[in-house]
PDB file of C-alpha atoms in Angstrom:
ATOM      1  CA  UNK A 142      -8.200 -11.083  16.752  1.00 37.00           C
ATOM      2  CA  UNK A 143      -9.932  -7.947  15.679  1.00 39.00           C
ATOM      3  CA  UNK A 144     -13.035  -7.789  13.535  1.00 38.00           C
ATOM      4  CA  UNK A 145     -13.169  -6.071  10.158  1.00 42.00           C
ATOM      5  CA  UNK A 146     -15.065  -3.386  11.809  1.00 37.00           C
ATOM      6  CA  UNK A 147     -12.996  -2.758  14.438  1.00 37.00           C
ATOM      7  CA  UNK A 148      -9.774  -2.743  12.146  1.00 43.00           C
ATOM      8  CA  UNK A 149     -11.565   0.123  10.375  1.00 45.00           C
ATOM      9  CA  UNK A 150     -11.874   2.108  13.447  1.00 40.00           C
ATOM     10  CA  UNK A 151      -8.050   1.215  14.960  1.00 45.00           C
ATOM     11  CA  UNK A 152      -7.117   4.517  15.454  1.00 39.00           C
ATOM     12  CA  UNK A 153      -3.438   3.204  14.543  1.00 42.00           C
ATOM     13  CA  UNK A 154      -5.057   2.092  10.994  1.00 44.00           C
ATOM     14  CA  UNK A 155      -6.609   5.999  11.135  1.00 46.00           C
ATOM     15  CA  UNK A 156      -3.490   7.515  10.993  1.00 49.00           C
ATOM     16  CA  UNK A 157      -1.968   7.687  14.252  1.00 53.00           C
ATOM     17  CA  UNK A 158       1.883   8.501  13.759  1.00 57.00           C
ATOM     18  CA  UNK A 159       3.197   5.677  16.081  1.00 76.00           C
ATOM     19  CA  UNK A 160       5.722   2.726  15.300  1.00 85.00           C
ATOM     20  CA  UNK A 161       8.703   2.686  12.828  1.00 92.00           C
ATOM     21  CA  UNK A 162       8.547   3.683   9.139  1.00 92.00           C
ATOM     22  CA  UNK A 163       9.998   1.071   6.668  1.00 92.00           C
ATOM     23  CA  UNK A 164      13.255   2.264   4.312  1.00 94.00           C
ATOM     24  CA  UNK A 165      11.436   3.447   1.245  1.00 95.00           C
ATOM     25  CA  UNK A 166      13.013   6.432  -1.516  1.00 96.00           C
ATOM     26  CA  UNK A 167      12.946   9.402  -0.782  1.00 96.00           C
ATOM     27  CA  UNK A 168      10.463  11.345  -3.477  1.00 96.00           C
ATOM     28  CA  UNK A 169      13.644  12.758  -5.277  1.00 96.00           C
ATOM     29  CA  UNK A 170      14.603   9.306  -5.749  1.00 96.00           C
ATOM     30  CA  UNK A 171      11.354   7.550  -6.769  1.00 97.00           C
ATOM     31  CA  UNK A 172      11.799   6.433 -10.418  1.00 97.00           C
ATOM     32  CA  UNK A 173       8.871   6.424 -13.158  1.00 97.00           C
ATOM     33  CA  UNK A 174      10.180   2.935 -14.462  1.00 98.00           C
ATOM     34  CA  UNK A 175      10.322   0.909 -10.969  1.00 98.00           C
ATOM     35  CA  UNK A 176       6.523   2.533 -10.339  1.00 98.00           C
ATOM     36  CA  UNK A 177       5.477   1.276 -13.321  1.00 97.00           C
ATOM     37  CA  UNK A 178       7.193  -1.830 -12.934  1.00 97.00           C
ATOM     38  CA  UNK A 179       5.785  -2.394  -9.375  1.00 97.00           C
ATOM     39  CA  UNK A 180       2.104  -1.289 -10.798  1.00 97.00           C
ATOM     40  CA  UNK A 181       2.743  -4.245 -13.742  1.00 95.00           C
ATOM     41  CA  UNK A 182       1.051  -7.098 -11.822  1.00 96.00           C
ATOM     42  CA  UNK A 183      -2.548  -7.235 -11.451  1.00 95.00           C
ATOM     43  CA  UNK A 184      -2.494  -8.077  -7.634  1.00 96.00           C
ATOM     44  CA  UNK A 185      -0.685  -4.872  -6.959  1.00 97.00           C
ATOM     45  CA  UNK A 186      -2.840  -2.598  -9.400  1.00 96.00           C
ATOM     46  CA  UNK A 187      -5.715  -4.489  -6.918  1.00 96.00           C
ATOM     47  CA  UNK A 188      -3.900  -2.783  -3.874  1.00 96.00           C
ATOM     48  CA  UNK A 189      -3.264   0.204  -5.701  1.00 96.00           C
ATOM     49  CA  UNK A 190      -7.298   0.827  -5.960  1.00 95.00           C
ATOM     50  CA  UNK A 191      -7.906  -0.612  -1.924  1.00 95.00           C
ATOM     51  CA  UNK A 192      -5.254   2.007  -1.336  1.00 96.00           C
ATOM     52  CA  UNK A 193      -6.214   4.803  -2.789  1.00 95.00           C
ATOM     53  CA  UNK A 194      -8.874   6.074  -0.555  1.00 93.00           C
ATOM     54  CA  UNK A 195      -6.362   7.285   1.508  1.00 92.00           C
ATOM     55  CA  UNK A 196      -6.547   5.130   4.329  1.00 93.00           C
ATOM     56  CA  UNK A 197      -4.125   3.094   5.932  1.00 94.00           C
ATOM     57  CA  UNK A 198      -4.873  -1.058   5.742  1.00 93.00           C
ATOM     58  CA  UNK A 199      -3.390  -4.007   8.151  1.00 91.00           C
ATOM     59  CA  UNK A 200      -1.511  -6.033   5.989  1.00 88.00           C
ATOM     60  CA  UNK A 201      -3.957  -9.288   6.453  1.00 89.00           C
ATOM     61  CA  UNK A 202      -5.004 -10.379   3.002  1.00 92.00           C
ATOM     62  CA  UNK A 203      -8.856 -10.576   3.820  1.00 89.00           C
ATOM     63  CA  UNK A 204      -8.581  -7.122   4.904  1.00 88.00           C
ATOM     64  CA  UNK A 205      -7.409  -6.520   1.096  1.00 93.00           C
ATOM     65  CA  UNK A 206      -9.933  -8.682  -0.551  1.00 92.00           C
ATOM     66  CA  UNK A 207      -6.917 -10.725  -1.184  1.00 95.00           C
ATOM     67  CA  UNK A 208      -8.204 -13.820   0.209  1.00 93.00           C
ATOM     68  CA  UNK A 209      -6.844 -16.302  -2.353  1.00 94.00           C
ATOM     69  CA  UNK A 210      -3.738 -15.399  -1.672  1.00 94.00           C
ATOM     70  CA  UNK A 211      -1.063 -16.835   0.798  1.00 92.00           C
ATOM     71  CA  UNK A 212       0.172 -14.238   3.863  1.00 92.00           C
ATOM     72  CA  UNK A 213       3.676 -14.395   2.316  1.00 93.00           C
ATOM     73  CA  UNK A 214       2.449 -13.891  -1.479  1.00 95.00           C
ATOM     74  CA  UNK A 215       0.726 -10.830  -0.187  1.00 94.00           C
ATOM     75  CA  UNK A 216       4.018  -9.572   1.906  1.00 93.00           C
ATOM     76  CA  UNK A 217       5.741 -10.379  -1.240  1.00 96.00           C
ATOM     77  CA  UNK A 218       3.752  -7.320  -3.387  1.00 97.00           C
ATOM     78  CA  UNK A 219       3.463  -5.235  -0.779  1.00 95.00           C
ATOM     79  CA  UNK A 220       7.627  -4.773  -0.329  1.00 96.00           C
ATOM     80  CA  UNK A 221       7.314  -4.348  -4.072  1.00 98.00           C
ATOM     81  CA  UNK A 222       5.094  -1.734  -3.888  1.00 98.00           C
ATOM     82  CA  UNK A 223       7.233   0.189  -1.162  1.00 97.00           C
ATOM     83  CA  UNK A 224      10.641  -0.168  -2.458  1.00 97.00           C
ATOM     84  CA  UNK A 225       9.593   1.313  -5.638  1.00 98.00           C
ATOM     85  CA  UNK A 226       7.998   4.406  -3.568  1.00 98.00           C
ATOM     86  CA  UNK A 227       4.574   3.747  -4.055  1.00 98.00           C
ATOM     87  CA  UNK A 228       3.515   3.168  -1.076  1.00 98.00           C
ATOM     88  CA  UNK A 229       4.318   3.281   3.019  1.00 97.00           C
ATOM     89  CA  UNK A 230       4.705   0.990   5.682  1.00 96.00           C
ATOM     90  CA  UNK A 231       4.772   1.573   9.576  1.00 95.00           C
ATOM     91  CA  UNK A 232       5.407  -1.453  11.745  1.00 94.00           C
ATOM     92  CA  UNK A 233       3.382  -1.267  15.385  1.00 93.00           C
ATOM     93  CA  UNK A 234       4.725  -4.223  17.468  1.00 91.00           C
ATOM     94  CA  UNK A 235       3.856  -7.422  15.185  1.00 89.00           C
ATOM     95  CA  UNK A 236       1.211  -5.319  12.636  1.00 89.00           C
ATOM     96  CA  UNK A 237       2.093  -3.675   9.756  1.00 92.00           C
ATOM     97  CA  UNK A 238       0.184  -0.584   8.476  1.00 94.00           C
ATOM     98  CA  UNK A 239       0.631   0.552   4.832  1.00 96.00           C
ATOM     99  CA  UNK A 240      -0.400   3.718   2.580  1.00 97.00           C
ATOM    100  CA  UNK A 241      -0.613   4.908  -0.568  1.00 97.00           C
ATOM    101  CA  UNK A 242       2.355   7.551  -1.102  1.00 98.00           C
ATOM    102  CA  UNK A 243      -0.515   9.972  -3.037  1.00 97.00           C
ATOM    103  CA  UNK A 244       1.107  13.441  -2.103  1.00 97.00           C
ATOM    104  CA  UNK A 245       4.482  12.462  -3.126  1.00 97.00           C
ATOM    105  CA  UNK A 246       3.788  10.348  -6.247  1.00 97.00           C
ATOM    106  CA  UNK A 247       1.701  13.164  -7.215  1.00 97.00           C
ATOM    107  CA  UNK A 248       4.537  15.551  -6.878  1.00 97.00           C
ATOM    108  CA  UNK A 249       6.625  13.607  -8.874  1.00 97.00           C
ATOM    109  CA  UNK A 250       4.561  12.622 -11.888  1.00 97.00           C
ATOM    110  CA  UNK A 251       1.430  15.197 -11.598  1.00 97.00           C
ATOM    111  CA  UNK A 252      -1.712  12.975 -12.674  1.00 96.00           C
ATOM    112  CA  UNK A 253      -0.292   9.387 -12.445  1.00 97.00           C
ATOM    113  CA  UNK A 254      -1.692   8.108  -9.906  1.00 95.00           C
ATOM    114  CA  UNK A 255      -5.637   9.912 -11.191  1.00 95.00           C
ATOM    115  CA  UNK A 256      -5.078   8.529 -14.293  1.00 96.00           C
ATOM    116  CA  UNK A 257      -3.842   5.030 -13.115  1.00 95.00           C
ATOM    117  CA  UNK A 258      -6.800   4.780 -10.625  1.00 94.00           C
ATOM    118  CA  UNK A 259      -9.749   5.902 -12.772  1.00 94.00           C
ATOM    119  CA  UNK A 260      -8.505   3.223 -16.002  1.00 94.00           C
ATOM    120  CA  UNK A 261      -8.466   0.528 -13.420  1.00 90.00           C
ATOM    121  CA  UNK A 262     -11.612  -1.955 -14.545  1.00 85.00           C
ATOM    122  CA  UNK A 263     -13.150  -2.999 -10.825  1.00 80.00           C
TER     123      UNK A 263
END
């Protein structure tokens, strides 16, 4: 089992291209209301601000700060979050990487996602 640290510097968590891409919508198809919808729950407006450095996380909840939560409660708001086209997932054998969808949320709805992020309170 890898270490926090050593999840950070997983160069498949870093953005290497490998593994198979979830279904999500395609941009054209990403809809205001099912964003909005997904980003109505406080545990996914949580994920929404771990994800929006950029990076890509594992899908373990203490890598999310999500430790209260059960594995499958956390699995649960992260399909939420990717059907509605907020964010990606890549599978890499057993692990599961996932990523904000900034560029194409931004070109969507321009300012969204800044606005979103910055009213968030933690």
């Amino acid at each position: 089992m890898k270490t926090e640290k050593e999840s950070q510097n997983d160069p498949l968590v870093d953005g290497d291209p490998g593994g198979e891409q979830l279904p999500q919508p395609e941009v054209a198809d990403i809809e205001l209301v099912k964003v909005l919808q997904a980003l109505g729950d406080p545990v996914r407006l949580w994920l929404l601000k771990v994800y929006a450095d950029g990076d890509q996380y594992s899908c373990r909840p203490g890598a999310l700060g999500l430790d209260h939560l059960h594995k499958s409660t956390v699995s649960h708001h992260m399909r939420i979050l990717r059907e509605s086209g907020v964010t990606s997932t890549r599978v890499v054998g057993r692990n599961r990487y996932v990523r904000l969808r900034r560029e194409d949320l931004n070109a969507r709805f321009p300012g969204l996602l800044d606005a979103l992020i910055e009213s968030l309170p933690y």
